[in-house]
PDB file of C-alpha atoms in Angstrom:
ATOM      1  CA  MET A  66      21.514  65.906   5.735  1.00 51.00           C
ATOM      2  CA  THR A  67      22.629  62.619   4.196  1.00 54.00           C
ATOM      3  CA  ARG A  68      26.011  62.668   2.440  1.00 54.00           C
ATOM      4  CA  ILE A  69      26.241  60.647  -0.748  1.00 54.00           C
ATOM      5  CA  ALA A  70      29.655  59.236  -1.636  1.00 52.00           C
ATOM      6  CA  ALA A  71      31.063  60.609  -4.882  1.00 54.00           C
ATOM      7  CA  LYS A  72      32.925  57.425  -5.794  1.00 57.00           C
ATOM      8  CA  PRO A  73      31.303  54.468  -7.545  1.00 55.00           C
ATOM      9  CA  ILE A  74      30.033  51.695  -5.316  1.00 56.00           C
ATOM     10  CA  PRO A  75      32.342  48.709  -5.835  1.00 56.00           C
ATOM     11  CA  SER A  76      30.442  45.655  -6.904  1.00 57.00           C
ATOM     12  CA  PRO A  77      31.520  42.228  -8.087  1.00 77.00           C
ATOM     13  CA  ARG A  78      29.096  42.215 -11.013  1.00 87.00           C
ATOM     14  CA  ARG A  79      29.309  39.529 -13.662  1.00 92.00           C
ATOM     15  CA  ALA A  80      30.070  40.692 -17.192  1.00 92.00           C
ATOM     16  CA  VAL A  81      27.063  40.377 -19.521  1.00 94.00           C
ATOM     17  CA  GLU A  82      26.417  41.273 -23.145  1.00 94.00           C
ATOM     18  CA  CYS A  83      22.939  42.777 -22.654  1.00 95.00           C
ATOM     19  CA  LEU A  84      20.785  43.857 -19.747  1.00 96.00           C
ATOM     20  CA  GLU A  85      17.539  45.645 -19.026  1.00 96.00           C
ATOM     21  CA  LEU A  86      16.503  47.755 -16.028  1.00 97.00           C
ATOM     22  CA  VAL A  87      13.377  49.636 -14.971  1.00 96.00           C
ATOM     23  CA  LEU A  88      13.985  52.646 -12.734  1.00 96.00           C
ATOM     24  CA  PRO A  89      12.065  55.677 -11.489  1.00 94.00           C
ATOM     25  CA  ALA A  90      12.328  58.701 -13.761  1.00 92.00           C
ATOM     26  CA  PRO A  91      15.049  61.072 -12.543  1.00 93.00           C
ATOM     27  CA  PRO A  92      14.543  64.769 -11.922  1.00 92.00           C
ATOM     28  CA  SER A  93      15.094  66.935 -14.980  1.00 87.00           C
ATOM     29  CA  ALA A  94      18.730  67.826 -15.697  1.00 88.00           C
ATOM     30  CA  ASN A  95      17.676  71.402 -14.923  1.00 87.00           C
ATOM     31  CA  ASN A  96      16.847  70.342 -11.340  1.00 90.00           C
ATOM     32  CA  LEU A  97      19.833  68.185 -10.397  1.00 93.00           C
ATOM     33  CA  PHE A  98      22.043  70.894  -8.872  1.00 93.00           C
ATOM     34  CA  TYR A  99      21.728  74.190  -7.050  1.00 93.00           C
ATOM     35  CA  ASN A 100      24.174  77.045  -6.441  1.00 94.00           C
ATOM     36  CA  ARG A 101      25.561  77.032  -2.902  1.00 93.00           C
ATOM     37  CA  LYS A 102      25.688  80.296  -0.969  1.00 92.00           C
ATOM     38  CA  GLU A 103      29.380  79.706  -0.225  1.00 92.00           C
ATOM     39  CA  GLY A 104      30.076  79.010  -3.905  1.00 92.00           C
ATOM     40  CA  GLY A 105      30.092  75.878  -5.970  1.00 94.00           C
ATOM     41  CA  ARG A 106      27.240  73.539  -6.785  1.00 94.00           C
ATOM     42  CA  GLY A 107      25.399  70.941  -4.735  1.00 94.00           C
ATOM     43  CA  LYS A 108      22.923  68.162  -5.462  1.00 95.00           C
ATOM     44  CA  THR A 109      19.289  69.112  -4.878  1.00 95.00           C
ATOM     45  CA  GLN A 110      17.277  67.161  -2.319  1.00 96.00           C
ATOM     46  CA  ALA A 111      15.111  65.739  -5.128  1.00 95.00           C
ATOM     47  CA  TYR A 112      18.236  64.451  -6.914  1.00 96.00           C
ATOM     48  CA  ARG A 113      19.704  62.966  -3.715  1.00 97.00           C
ATOM     49  CA  ASP A 114      16.382  61.229  -2.959  1.00 97.00           C
ATOM     50  CA  TRP A 115      16.218  59.870  -6.516  1.00 97.00           C
ATOM     51  CA  ILE A 116      19.812  58.543  -6.303  1.00 97.00           C
ATOM     52  CA  ILE A 117      18.940  56.599  -3.142  1.00 97.00           C
ATOM     53  CA  GLU A 118      15.594  55.221  -4.368  1.00 97.00           C
ATOM     54  CA  SER A 119      16.904  54.326  -7.829  1.00 97.00           C
ATOM     55  CA  GLY A 120      20.024  52.769  -6.371  1.00 96.00           C
ATOM     56  CA  TRP A 121      17.910  50.414  -4.268  1.00 96.00           C
ATOM     57  CA  ARG A 122      15.698  49.546  -7.242  1.00 97.00           C
ATOM     58  CA  LEU A 123      18.757  48.898  -9.392  1.00 97.00           C
ATOM     59  CA  GLN A 124      20.293  46.641  -6.729  1.00 94.00           C
ATOM     60  CA  GLN A 125      17.040  44.668  -6.420  1.00 95.00           C
ATOM     61  CA  GLN A 126      17.224  43.853 -10.135  1.00 96.00           C
ATOM     62  CA  ASN A 127      20.789  42.537  -9.658  1.00 94.00           C
ATOM     63  CA  PRO A 128      22.084  43.469 -13.108  1.00 95.00           C
ATOM     64  CA  GLY A 129      25.397  42.378 -14.495  1.00 95.00           C
ATOM     65  CA  MET A 130      27.839  44.849 -15.982  1.00 95.00           C
ATOM     66  CA  ILE A 131      28.803  45.861 -19.491  1.00 96.00           C
ATOM     67  CA  ASP A 132      32.585  45.619 -19.538  1.00 92.00           C
ATOM     68  CA  GLY A 133      33.596  48.105 -22.243  1.00 94.00           C
ATOM     69  CA  SER A 134      31.906  50.211 -24.912  1.00 96.00           C
ATOM     70  CA  TYR A 135      28.135  50.003 -25.101  1.00 97.00           C
ATOM     71  CA  GLU A 136      24.890  51.214 -26.602  1.00 97.00           C
ATOM     72  CA  ILE A 137      22.183  52.495 -24.282  1.00 97.00           C
ATOM     73  CA  GLU A 138      18.499  52.804 -25.105  1.00 97.00           C
ATOM     74  CA  ILE A 139      16.451  54.854 -22.651  1.00 95.00           C
ATOM     75  CA  ILE A 140      12.674  54.495 -22.951  1.00 94.00           C
ATOM     76  CA  VAL A 141      10.804  57.097 -20.932  1.00 92.00           C
ATOM     77  CA  GLY A 142       7.298  56.209 -19.737  1.00 86.00           C
ATOM     78  CA  LYS A 143       4.255  58.222 -20.776  1.00 79.00           C
ATOM     79  CA  THR A 144       3.795  59.714 -17.305  1.00 71.00           C
ATOM     80  CA  ASN A 145       7.073  61.613 -17.685  1.00 65.00           C
ATOM     81  CA  VAL A 146       5.987  64.656 -19.713  1.00 66.00           C
ATOM     82  CA  ARG A 147       9.232  66.636 -19.663  1.00 72.00           C
ATOM     83  CA  ASP A 148      11.963  66.806 -22.301  1.00 82.00           C
ATOM     84  CA  ILE A 149      13.181  63.193 -22.404  1.00 86.00           C
ATOM     85  CA  ALA A 150      16.772  64.233 -23.165  1.00 88.00           C
ATOM     86  CA  ASN A 151      16.963  65.755 -19.677  1.00 88.00           C
ATOM     87  CA  SER A 152      16.930  62.233 -18.171  1.00 90.00           C
ATOM     88  CA  GLU A 153      20.120  60.840 -19.684  1.00 94.00           C
ATOM     89  CA  LYS A 154      22.887  62.304 -17.502  1.00 94.00           C
ATOM     90  CA  ALA A 155      21.400  61.317 -14.139  1.00 95.00           C
ATOM     91  CA  LEU A 156      20.700  57.780 -15.418  1.00 97.00           C
ATOM     92  CA  SER A 157      24.190  57.363 -16.890  1.00 97.00           C
ATOM     93  CA  ASP A 158      25.817  58.609 -13.682  1.00 96.00           C
ATOM     94  CA  LEU A 159      23.747  56.146 -11.641  1.00 97.00           C
ATOM     95  CA  LEU A 160      24.854  53.243 -13.868  1.00 97.00           C
ATOM     96  CA  VAL A 161      28.513  54.209 -13.346  1.00 96.00           C
ATOM     97  CA  ARG A 162      28.030  54.686  -9.601  1.00 95.00           C
ATOM     98  CA  HIS A 163      26.644  51.136  -9.267  1.00 95.00           C
ATOM     99  CA  GLY A 164      29.208  49.478 -11.518  1.00 94.00           C
ATOM    100  CA  VAL A 165      26.768  48.581 -14.307  1.00 96.00           C
ATOM    101  CA  VAL A 166      29.019  50.404 -16.799  1.00 96.00           C
ATOM    102  CA  ILE A 167      32.664  51.311 -16.266  1.00 94.00           C
ATOM    103  CA  ASP A 168      32.382  54.903 -17.471  1.00 96.00           C
ATOM    104  CA  ASP A 169      29.642  56.772 -19.312  1.00 95.00           C
ATOM    105  CA  SER A 170      32.270  58.021 -21.778  1.00 96.00           C
ATOM    106  CA  LEU A 171      32.218  54.467 -23.204  1.00 97.00           C
ATOM    107  CA  ALA A 172      28.689  54.981 -24.603  1.00 97.00           C
ATOM    108  CA  GLU A 173      29.016  54.694 -28.387  1.00 96.00           C
ATOM    109  CA  ARG A 174      25.315  55.261 -29.094  1.00 96.00           C
ATOM    110  CA  ILE A 175      22.520  56.756 -26.995  1.00 96.00           C
ATOM    111  CA  VAL A 176      18.918  56.284 -28.137  1.00 96.00           C
ATOM    112  CA  MET A 177      16.034  57.945 -26.290  1.00 94.00           C
ATOM    113  CA  THR A 178      12.353  57.385 -26.952  1.00 93.00           C
ATOM    114  CA  ARG A 179       9.031  57.966 -25.248  1.00 91.00           C
ATOM    115  CA  SER A 180       6.807  54.962 -24.638  1.00 88.00           C
ATOM    116  CA  GLY A 181       3.078  54.511 -24.244  1.00 82.00           C
ATOM    117  CA  GLU A 182       3.815  52.218 -21.281  1.00 79.00           C
ATOM    118  CA  ASP A 183       3.171  53.321 -17.733  1.00 76.00           C
ATOM    119  CA  HIS A 184       6.640  52.953 -16.208  1.00 79.00           C
ATOM    120  CA  GLY A 185       9.384  55.280 -15.051  1.00 90.00           C
ATOM    121  CA  VAL A 186      12.340  54.614 -17.323  1.00 94.00           C
ATOM    122  CA  ARG A 187      13.331  51.385 -19.059  1.00 95.00           C
ATOM    123  CA  ILE A 188      17.046  51.074 -19.864  1.00 96.00           C
ATOM    124  CA  ILE A 189      18.439  48.562 -22.334  1.00 96.00           C
ATOM    125  CA  LEU A 190      22.221  48.205 -22.475  1.00 97.00           C
ATOM    126  CA  LYS A 191      24.125  46.192 -25.085  1.00 96.00           C
ATOM    127  CA  ALA A 192      27.839  45.613 -25.437  1.00 96.00           C
ATOM    128  CA  TRP A 193      28.954  47.667 -28.434  1.00 93.00           C
ATOM    129  CA  ASP A 194      30.593  44.725 -30.223  1.00 88.00           C
ATOM    130  CA  LEU A 195      27.125  43.087 -30.436  1.00 79.00           C
ATOM    131  CA  CYS A 196      25.518  46.138 -32.026  1.00 68.00           C
ATOM    132  CA  ASP A 197      25.091  46.614 -35.748  1.00 64.00           C
ATOM    133  CA  ASP A 198      27.857  48.708 -37.295  1.00 55.00           C
ATOM    134  CA  PRO A 199      26.214  52.112 -37.842  1.00 49.00           C
ATOM    135  CA  ALA A 200      28.649  52.903 -40.682  1.00 49.00           C
ATOM    136  CA  ALA A 201      27.380  49.874 -42.616  1.00 44.00           C
ATOM    137  CA  SER A 202      23.781  51.109 -42.489  1.00 44.00           C
ATOM    138  CA  ASP A 203      24.597  54.699 -43.552  1.00 45.00           C
ATOM    139  CA  GLU A 204      25.131  53.847 -47.232  1.00 47.00           C
ATOM    140  CA  GLY A 205      23.512  56.358 -49.494  1.00 43.00           C
ATOM    141  CA  HIS A 206      23.509  59.105 -46.862  1.00 37.00           C
ATOM    142  CA  ASP A 207      25.687  62.201 -47.067  1.00 45.00           C
ATOM    143  CA  PHE A 208      26.663  62.754 -43.447  1.00 37.00           C
TER     144      PHE A 208
END
């Protein structure tokens, strides 16, 4: 059984304003953890395998890092037929683990869509200060 370190992998990534990654689709959020017989929760084998494979694919793309608040757009390929919202947590945790974002709590906006393309998951990250101010575009709406 391979142990996976819980701490982020330190990486001297260069700060960038935008980046794009293509990764395999993660297991559904419903299949990331299992209940241990001795109590507590553990990562499923499918989740551990995905972490390793996706980590290698991420490293091959050599992304920079978003240093601060950000917007993330997750575009799920057409071959992934499950609830697309169940992909976000595993992807965000992977980005933190590999130093692409500092902390997933810094996400100011999360957008998820399904694509007609035949890919796993495409991720587009933008530094929040480059994004349009959502308050400015909400004129006329009673939120």
